[in-house]
Short mmCIF file of C-alpha atoms and ligand atoms in Angstrom, two decimals:
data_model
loop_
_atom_site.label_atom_id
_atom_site.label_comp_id
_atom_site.label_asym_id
_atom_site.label_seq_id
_atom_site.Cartn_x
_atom_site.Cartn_y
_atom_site.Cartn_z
CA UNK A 30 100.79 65.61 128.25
CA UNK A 31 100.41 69.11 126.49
CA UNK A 32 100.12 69.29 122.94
CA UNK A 33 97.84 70.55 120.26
CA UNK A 34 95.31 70.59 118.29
CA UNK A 35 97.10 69.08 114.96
CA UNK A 36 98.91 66.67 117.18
CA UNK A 37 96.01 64.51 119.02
CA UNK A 38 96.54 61.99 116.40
CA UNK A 39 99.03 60.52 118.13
CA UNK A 40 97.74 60.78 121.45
CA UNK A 41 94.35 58.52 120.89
CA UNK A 42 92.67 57.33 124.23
CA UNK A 43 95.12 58.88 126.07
CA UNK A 44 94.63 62.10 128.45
CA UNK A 45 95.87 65.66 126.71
CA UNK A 46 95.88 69.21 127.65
CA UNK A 47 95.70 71.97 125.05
CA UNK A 48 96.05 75.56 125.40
CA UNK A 49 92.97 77.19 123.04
CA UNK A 50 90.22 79.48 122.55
CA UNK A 51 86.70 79.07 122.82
CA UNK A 52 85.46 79.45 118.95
CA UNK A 53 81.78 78.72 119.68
CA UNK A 54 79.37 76.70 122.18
CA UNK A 55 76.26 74.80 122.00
CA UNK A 56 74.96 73.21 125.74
CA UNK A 57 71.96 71.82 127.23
CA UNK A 58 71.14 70.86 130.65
CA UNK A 59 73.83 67.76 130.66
CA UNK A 60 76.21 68.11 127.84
CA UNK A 61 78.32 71.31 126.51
CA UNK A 62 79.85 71.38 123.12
CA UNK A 63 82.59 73.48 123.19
CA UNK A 64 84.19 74.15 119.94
CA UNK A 65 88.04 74.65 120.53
CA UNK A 66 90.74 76.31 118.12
CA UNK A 67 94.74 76.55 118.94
CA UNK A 68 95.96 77.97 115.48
CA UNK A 69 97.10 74.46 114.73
CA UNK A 70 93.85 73.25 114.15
CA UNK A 71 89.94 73.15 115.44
CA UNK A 72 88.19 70.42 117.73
CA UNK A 73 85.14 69.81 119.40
CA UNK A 74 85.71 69.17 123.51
CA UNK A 75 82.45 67.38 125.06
CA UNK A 76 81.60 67.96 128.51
CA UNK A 77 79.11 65.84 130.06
CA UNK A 78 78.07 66.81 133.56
CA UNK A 79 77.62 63.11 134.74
CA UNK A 80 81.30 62.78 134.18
CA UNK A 81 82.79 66.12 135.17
CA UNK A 82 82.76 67.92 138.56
CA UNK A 83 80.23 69.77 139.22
CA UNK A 84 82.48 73.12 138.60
CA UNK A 85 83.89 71.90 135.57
CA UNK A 86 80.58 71.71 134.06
CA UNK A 87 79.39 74.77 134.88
CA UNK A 88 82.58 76.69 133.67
CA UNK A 89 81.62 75.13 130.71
CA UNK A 90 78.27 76.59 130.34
CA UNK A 91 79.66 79.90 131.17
CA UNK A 92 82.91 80.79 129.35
CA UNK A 93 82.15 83.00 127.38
CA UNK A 94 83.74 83.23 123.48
CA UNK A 95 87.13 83.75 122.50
CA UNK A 96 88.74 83.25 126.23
CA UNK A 97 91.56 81.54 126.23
CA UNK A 98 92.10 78.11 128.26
CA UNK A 99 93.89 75.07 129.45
CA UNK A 100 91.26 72.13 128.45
CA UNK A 101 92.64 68.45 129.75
CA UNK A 102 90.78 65.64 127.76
CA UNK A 103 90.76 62.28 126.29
CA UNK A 104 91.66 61.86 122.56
CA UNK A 105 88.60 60.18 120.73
CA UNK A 106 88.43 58.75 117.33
CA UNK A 107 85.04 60.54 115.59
CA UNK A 108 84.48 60.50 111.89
CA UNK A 109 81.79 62.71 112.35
CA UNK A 110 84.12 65.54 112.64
CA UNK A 111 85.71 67.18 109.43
CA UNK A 112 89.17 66.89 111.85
CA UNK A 113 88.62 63.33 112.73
CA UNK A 114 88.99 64.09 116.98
CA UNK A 115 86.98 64.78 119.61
CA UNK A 116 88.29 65.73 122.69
CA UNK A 117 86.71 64.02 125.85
CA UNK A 118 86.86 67.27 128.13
CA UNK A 119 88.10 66.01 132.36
CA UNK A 120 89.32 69.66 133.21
CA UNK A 121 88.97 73.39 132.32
CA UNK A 122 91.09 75.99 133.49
CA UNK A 123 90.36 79.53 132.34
CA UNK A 124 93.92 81.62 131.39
CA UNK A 125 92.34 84.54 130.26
CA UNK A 126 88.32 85.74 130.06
CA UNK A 127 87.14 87.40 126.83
CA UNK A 128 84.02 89.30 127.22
CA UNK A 129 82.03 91.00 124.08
CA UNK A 130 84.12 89.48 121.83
CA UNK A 131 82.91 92.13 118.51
CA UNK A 132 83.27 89.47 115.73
CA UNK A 133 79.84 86.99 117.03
CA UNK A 134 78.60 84.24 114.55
CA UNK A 135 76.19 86.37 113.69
CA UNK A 136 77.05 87.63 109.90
CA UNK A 137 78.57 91.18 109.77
CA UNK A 138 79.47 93.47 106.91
CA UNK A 139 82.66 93.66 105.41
CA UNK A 140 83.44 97.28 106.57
CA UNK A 141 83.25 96.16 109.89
CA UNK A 142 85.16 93.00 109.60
CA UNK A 143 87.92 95.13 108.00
CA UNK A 144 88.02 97.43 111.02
CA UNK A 145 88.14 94.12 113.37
CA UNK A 146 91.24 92.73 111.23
CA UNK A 147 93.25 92.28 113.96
CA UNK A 148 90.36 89.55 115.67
CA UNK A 149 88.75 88.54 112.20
CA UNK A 150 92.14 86.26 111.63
CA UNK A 151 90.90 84.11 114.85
CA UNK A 152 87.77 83.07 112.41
CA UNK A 153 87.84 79.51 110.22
CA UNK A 154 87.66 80.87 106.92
CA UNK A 155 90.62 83.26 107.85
CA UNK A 156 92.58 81.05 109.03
CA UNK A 157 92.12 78.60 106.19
CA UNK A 158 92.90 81.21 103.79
CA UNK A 159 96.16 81.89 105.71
CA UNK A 160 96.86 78.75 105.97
CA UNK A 161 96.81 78.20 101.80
CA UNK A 162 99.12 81.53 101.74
CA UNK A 163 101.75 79.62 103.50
CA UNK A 164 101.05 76.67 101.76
CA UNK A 165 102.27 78.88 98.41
CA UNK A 166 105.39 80.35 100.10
CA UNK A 167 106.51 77.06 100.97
CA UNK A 168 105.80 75.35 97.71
CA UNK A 169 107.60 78.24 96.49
CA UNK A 170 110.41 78.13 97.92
CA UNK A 171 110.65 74.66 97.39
CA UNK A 172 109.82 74.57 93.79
CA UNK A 173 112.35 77.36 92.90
CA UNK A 174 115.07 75.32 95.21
CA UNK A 175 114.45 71.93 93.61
CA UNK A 176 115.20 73.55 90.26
CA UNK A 177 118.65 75.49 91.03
CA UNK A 178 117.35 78.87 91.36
CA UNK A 179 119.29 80.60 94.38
CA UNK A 180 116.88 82.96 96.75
CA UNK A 181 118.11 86.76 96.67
CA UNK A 182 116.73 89.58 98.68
CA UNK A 183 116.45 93.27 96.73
CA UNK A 184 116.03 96.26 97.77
CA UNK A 185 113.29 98.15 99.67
CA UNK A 186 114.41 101.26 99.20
CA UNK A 187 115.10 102.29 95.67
CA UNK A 188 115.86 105.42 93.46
CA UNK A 189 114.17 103.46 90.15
CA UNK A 190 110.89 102.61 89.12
CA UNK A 191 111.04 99.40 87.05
CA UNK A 192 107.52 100.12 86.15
CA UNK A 193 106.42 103.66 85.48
CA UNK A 194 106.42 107.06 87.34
CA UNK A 195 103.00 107.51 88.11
CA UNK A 196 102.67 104.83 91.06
CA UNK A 197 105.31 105.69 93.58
CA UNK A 198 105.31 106.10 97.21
CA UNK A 199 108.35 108.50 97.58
CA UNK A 200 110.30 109.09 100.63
CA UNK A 201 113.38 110.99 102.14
CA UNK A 202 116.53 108.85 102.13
CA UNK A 203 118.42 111.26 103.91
CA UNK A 204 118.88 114.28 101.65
CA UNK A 205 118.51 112.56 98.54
CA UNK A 206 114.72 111.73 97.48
CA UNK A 207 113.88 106.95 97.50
CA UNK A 208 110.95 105.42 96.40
CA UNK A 209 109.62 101.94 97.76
CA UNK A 210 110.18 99.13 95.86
CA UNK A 211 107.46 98.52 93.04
CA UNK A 212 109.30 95.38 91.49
CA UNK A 213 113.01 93.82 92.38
CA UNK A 214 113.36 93.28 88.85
CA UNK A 215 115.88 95.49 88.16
CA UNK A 216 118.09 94.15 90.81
CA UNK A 217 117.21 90.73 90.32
CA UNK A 218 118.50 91.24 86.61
CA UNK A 219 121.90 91.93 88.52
CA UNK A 220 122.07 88.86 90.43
CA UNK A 221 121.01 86.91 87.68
CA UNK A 222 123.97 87.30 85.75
CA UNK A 223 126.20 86.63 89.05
CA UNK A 224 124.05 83.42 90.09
CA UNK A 225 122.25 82.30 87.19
CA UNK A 226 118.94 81.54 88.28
CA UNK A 227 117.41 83.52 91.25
CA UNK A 228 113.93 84.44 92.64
CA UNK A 229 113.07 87.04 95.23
CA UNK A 230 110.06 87.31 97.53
CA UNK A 231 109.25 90.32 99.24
CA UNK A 232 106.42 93.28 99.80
CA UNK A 233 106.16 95.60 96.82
CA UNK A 234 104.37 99.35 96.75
CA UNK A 235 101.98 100.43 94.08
CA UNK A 236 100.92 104.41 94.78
CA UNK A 237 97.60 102.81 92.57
CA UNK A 238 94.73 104.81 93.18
CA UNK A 239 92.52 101.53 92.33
CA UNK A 240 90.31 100.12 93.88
CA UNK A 241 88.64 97.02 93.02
CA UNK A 242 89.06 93.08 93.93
CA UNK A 243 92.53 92.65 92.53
CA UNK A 244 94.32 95.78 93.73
CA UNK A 245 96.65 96.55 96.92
CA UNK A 246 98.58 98.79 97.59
CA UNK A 247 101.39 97.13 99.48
CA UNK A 248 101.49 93.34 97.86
CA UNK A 249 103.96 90.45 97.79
CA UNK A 250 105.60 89.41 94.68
CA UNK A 251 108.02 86.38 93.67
CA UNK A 252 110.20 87.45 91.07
CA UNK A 253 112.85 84.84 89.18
CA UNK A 254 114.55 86.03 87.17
CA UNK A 255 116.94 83.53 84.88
CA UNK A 256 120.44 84.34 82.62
CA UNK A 257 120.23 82.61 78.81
CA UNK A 258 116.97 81.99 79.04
CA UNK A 259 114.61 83.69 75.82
CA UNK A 260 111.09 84.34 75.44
CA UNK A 261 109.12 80.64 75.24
CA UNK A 262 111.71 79.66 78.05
CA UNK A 263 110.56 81.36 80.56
CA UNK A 264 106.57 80.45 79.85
CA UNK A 265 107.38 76.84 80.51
CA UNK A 266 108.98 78.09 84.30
CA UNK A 267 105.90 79.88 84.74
CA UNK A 268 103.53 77.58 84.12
CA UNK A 269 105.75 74.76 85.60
CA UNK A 270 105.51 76.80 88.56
CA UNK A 271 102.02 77.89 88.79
CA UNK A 272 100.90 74.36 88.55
CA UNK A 273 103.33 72.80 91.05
CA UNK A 274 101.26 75.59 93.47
CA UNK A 275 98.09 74.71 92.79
CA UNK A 276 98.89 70.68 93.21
CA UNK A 277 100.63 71.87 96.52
CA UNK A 278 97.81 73.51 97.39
CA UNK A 279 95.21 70.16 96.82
CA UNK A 280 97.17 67.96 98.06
CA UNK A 281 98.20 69.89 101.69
CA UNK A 282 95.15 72.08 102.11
CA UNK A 283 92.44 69.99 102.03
CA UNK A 284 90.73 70.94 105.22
CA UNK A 285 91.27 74.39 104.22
CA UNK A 286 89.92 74.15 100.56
CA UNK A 287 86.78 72.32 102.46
CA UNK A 288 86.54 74.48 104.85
CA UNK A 289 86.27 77.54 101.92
CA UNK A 290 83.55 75.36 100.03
CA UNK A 291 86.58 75.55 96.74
CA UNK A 292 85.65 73.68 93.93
CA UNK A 293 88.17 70.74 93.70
CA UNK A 294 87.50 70.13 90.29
CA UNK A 295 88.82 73.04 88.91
CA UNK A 296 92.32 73.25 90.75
CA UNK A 297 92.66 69.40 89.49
CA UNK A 298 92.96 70.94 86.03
CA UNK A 299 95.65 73.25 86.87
CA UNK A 300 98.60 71.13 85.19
CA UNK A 301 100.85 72.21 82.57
CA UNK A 302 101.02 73.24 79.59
CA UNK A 303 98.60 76.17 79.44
CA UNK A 304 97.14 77.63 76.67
CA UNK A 305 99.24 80.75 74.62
CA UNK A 306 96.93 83.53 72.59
CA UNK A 307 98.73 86.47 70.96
CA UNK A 308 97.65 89.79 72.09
CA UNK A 309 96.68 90.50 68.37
CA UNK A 310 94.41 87.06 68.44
CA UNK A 311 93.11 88.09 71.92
CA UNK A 312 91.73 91.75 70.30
CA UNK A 313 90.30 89.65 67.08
CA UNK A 314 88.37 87.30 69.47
CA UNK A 315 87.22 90.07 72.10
CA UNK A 316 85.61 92.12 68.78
CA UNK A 317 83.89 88.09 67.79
CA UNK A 318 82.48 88.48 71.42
CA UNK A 319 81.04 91.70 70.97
CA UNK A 320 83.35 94.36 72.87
CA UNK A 321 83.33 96.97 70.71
CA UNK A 322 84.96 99.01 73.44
CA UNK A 323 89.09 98.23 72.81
CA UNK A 324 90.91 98.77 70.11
CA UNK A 325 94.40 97.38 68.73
CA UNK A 326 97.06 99.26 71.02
CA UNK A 327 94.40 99.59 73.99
CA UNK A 328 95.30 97.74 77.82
CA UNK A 329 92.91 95.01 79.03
CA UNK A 330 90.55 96.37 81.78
CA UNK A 331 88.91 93.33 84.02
CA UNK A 332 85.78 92.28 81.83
CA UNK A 333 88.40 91.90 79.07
CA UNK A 334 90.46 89.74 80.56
CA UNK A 335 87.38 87.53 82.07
CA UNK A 336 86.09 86.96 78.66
CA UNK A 337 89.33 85.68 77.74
CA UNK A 338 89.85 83.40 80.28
CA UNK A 339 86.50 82.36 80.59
CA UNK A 340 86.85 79.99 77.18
CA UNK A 341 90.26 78.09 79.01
CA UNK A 342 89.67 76.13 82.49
CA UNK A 343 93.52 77.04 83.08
CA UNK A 344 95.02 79.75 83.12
CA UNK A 345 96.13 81.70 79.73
CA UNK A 346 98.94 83.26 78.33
CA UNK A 347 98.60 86.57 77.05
CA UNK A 348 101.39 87.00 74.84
CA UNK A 349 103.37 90.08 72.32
CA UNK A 350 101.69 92.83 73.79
CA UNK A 351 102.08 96.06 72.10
CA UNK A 352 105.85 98.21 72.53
CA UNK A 353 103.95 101.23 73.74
CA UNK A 354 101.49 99.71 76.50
CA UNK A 355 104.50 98.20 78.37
CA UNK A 356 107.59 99.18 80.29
CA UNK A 357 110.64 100.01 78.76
CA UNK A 358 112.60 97.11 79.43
CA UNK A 359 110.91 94.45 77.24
CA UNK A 360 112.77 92.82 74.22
CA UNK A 361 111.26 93.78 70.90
CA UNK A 362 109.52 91.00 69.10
CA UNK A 363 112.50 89.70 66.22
CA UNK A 364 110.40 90.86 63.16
CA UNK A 365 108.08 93.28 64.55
CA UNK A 366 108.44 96.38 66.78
CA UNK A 367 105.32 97.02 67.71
CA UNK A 368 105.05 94.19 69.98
CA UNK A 369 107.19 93.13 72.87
CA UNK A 370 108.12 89.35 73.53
CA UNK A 371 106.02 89.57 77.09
CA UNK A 372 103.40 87.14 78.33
CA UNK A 373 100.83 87.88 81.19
CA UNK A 374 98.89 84.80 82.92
CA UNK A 375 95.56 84.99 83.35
CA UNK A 376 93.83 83.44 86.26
CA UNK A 377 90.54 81.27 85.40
CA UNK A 378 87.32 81.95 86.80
CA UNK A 379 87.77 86.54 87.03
CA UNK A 380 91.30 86.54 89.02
CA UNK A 381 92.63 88.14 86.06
CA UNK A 382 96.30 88.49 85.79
CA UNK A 383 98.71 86.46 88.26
CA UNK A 384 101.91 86.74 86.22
CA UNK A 385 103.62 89.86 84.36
CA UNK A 386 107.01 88.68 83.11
CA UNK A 387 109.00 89.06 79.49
CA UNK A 388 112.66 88.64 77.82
CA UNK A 389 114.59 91.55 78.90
CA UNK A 390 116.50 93.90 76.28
CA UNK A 391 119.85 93.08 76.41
CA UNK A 392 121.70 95.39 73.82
CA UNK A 393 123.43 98.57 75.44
CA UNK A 394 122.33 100.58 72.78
CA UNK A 395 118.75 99.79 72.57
CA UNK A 396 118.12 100.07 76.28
CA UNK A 397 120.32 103.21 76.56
CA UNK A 398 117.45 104.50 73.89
CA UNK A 399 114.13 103.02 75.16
CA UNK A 400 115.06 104.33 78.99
CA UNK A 401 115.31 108.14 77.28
CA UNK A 402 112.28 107.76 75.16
CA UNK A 403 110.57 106.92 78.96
CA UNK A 404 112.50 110.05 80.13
CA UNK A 405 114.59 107.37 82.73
CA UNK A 406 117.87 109.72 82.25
CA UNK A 407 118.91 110.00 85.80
CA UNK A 408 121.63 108.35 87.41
CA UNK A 409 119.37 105.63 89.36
CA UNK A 410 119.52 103.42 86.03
CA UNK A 411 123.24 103.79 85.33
CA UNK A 412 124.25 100.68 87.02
CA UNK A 413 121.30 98.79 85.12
CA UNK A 414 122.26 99.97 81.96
CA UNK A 415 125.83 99.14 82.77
CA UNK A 416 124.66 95.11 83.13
CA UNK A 417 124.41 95.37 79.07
CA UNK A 418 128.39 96.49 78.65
CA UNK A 419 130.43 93.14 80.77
CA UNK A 420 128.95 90.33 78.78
CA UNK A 421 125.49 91.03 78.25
CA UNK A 422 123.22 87.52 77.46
CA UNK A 423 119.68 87.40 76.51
CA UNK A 424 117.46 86.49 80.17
CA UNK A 425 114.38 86.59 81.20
CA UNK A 426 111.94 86.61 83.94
CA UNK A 427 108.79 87.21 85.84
CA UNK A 428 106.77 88.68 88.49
CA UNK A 429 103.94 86.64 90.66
CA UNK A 430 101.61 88.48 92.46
CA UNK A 431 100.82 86.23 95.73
CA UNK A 432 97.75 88.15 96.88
CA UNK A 433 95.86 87.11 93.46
CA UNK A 434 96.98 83.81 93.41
CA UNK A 435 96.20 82.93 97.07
CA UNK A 436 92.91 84.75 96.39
CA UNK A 437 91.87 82.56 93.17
CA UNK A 438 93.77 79.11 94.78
CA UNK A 439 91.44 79.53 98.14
CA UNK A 440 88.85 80.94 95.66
CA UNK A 441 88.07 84.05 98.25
CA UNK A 442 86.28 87.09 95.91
CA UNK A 443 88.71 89.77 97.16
CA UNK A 444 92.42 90.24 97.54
CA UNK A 445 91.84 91.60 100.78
CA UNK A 446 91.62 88.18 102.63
CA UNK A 447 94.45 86.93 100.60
CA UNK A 448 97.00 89.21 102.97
CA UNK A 449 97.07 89.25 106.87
CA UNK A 450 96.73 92.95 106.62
CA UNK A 451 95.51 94.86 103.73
CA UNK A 452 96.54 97.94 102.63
CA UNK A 453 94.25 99.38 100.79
CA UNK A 454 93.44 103.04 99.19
CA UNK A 455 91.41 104.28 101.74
CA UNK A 456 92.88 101.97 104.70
CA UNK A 457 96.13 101.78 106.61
CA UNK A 458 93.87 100.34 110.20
CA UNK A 459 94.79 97.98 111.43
O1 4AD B 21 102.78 93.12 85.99
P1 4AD B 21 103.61 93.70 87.10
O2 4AD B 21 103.49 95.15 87.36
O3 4AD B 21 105.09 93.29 86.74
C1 4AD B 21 106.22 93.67 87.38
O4 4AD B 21 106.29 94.34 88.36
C2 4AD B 21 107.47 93.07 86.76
N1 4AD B 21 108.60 93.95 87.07
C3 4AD B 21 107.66 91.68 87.31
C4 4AD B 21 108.87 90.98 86.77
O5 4AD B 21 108.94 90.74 85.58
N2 4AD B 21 109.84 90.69 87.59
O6 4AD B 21 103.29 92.92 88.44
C5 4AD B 21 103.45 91.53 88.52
C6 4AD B 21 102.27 90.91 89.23
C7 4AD B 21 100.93 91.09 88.54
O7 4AD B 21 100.74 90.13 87.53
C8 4AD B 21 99.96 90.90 89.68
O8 4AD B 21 99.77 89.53 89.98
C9 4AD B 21 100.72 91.53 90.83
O9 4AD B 21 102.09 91.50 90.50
N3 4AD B 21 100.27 92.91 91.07
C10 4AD B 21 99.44 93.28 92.06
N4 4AD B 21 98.82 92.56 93.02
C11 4AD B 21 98.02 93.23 93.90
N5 4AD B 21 97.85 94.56 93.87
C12 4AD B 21 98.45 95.33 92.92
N6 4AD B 21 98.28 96.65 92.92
C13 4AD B 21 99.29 94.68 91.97
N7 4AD B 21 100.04 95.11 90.92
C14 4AD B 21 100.62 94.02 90.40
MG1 MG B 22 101.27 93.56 84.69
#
């Protein structure tokens, strides 16, 4: 019977063949330990040479790693393995043979790995780390379904920026000049007012010439965006939201998280509500900690936001940031305006922000004036301005970035495991 790797389960005792890879090997004169991975899963096949022929066993001793086979076995019960299987091994048959495989258990650098994306996926920690990414795209999707949002797709190729100038990657559409996407925002705004409640999910562009653990340049963002809802409104979705991932996460992923050495303990706390500190209390209580480095009206750089998080074990709401360090579509606080009713979520444990999102302006006039103080005059933003003449309702929304928050769920150091493959500033290979 051919199955795989996550399906032995159900075949226990009986006889199974599996098409794999050779991970790894350990043998001695009578016994080979061949450590076996299909993508579905990972399993030790035993070969004994008292019970094999002859030519079984010594294809055993000699395959060499990463070759791909058919192995025929019997299912066995073993708690010694983190799976639970073991795979009694009666027959080998090599498909394909992999010689010099680059990527050895040996420990390489990162540079290197990088280069070898392509093969590096085939390795445990990889794959677990994919496997959590997936894990968050289906509890999103699920989530977001369960509570009457409808998906919509935006736009790739634009002629707005939703959030600034500076970080485009511009292209030729045809003889008129397109940007890629940095946020559906804008669009989502659209088809919030014709369906209510909608999320997107799609890759987003960022021209950033950053380059540290939390920046890509081509990243994947979930943006809802919802009609009559106001500022506090939209926290509760977030953080509604954020937790349901992180309990999808422990509860499916648990070989994974294992297999990453995550601490458990700290993704169990990960249930709403979560904590809410003004912008103004979050400059008062960086000065108590002794940053003498920001100032009221200044942006949070990384150790900022670490301190901050660093006295919550969940993440934090930054809210009412100040008018001028944000884009121009954020409502104005009701009494103040230098602040705008915005909130960013900040990851525990150095992730730094997951979450930008804020009530969007929904007065003509206002928005008319705050895109020409941002000198957004052209015709790209007609249409969006045009949303605040035909029944124009307060609504808000958000933007998730998935690479951070499959980075801090699996609890991997760098973004750049968080994506199949990265784009980074000085890499576009593979
Ligand atoms: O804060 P940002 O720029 O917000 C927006 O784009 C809004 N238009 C979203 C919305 O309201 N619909 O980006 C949102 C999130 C960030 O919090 C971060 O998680 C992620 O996207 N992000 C990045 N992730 C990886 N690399 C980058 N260069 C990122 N820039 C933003
Ligand atoms: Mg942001």
């Amino acid at each position: 019977m051919k199955t795989t790797i996550s399906e032995v389960s159900h075949f226990i005792e009986k006889e199974v063949k599996i098409g794999a890879w050779l991970a790894n090997k350990r043998s001695s004169g009578k016994i080979a330990f061949l450590q076996l991975r299909d993508g579905t899963g990972f399993i030790q096949g035993v070969v004994v040479k008292a019970e094999v022929d002859e030519e079984v066993f010594q294809k055993a001793k000699s395959i060499t790693q990463e070759t791909s086979l058919y192995v025929t076995g019997v299912v066995k019960e073993d708690e010694r393995s983190p799976f639970g299987y073991e795979l009694s091994v009666t027959n080998i048959e090599v498909i394909h043979e992999a010689t010099d495989f680059p990527i050895t258990p040996k420990e390489h650098g990162t540079e290197f790995l990088m280069d070898n994306r392509h093969l590096w996926l085939r390795s445990k920690k990889q794959h677990a780390v994919m496997k959590i990414r997936n894990e968050i795209i289906r509890a999103t999707y699920e989530f977001f379904n369960n509570n009457g949002f409808a998906k919509v797709d935006p736009p790739i190729l634009t002629g707005s920026a939703p959030e600034g100038t500076t970080e485009l990657f511009q292209t030729k559409y045809f003889d008129e000049d397109a940007y890629l996407s940095q946020s559906g925002q804008l669009y989502m705004e659209a088809a919030a007012m014709a369906l209510g409640k909608v999320f997107s999910f799609g890759p987003t562009f960022r021209a950033e010439k950053s380059k540290t653990r939390r920046h890509l340049i081509e990243f994947w963002m979930i943006e809802p965006e919802m009609a009559f809802y106001e500022f506090e409104d939209n926290l509760i979705v977030q953080e509604n939201y954020v937790s349901y991932l992180a309990q999808s996460v422990l509860k499916n992923c648990q070989l994974e998280l294992n297999i990453l050495g995550r601490d458990l303990s700290k993704l169990e706390k990960i249930q709403a509500p979560f904590p809410r500190i003004s912008y103004d209390d979050a400059i008062k209580f960086l000065h108590e900690k002794g940053f003498n480095d920001i100032e009221w009206g200044d942006d949070f750089g990384s150790p900022h936001e670490t301190a901050i998080a660093e006295s919550f074990d969940k993440p934090v709401f930054i809210t009412h940031y100040p008018t001028k360090i944000k884009p121009f579509y954020m409502q104005p606080h009701p009494e103040r305006d230098d602040v705008v009713l915005c909130a960013d979520l900040i990851a525990p444990e150095g992730y730094g922000e997951i979450i930008g999102g804020s009530e969007r302006i929904h007065d003509y006039d206002l928005l008319k004036q705050r895109l020409e103080e941002h000198g957004l005059t052209s015709d790209a933003y007609k249409w969006y301005l045009e949303l605040r003449q035909y029944g124009s309702v307060p609504h808000s929304g958000f933007g998730l970035g998935l690479e951070r928050t499959v980075a801090w769920l699996s609890g991997v150091e760098h973004v750049r495991e968080s994506i199949p493959f990265p784009r980074l500033l000085n890499r576009l290979y593979p």
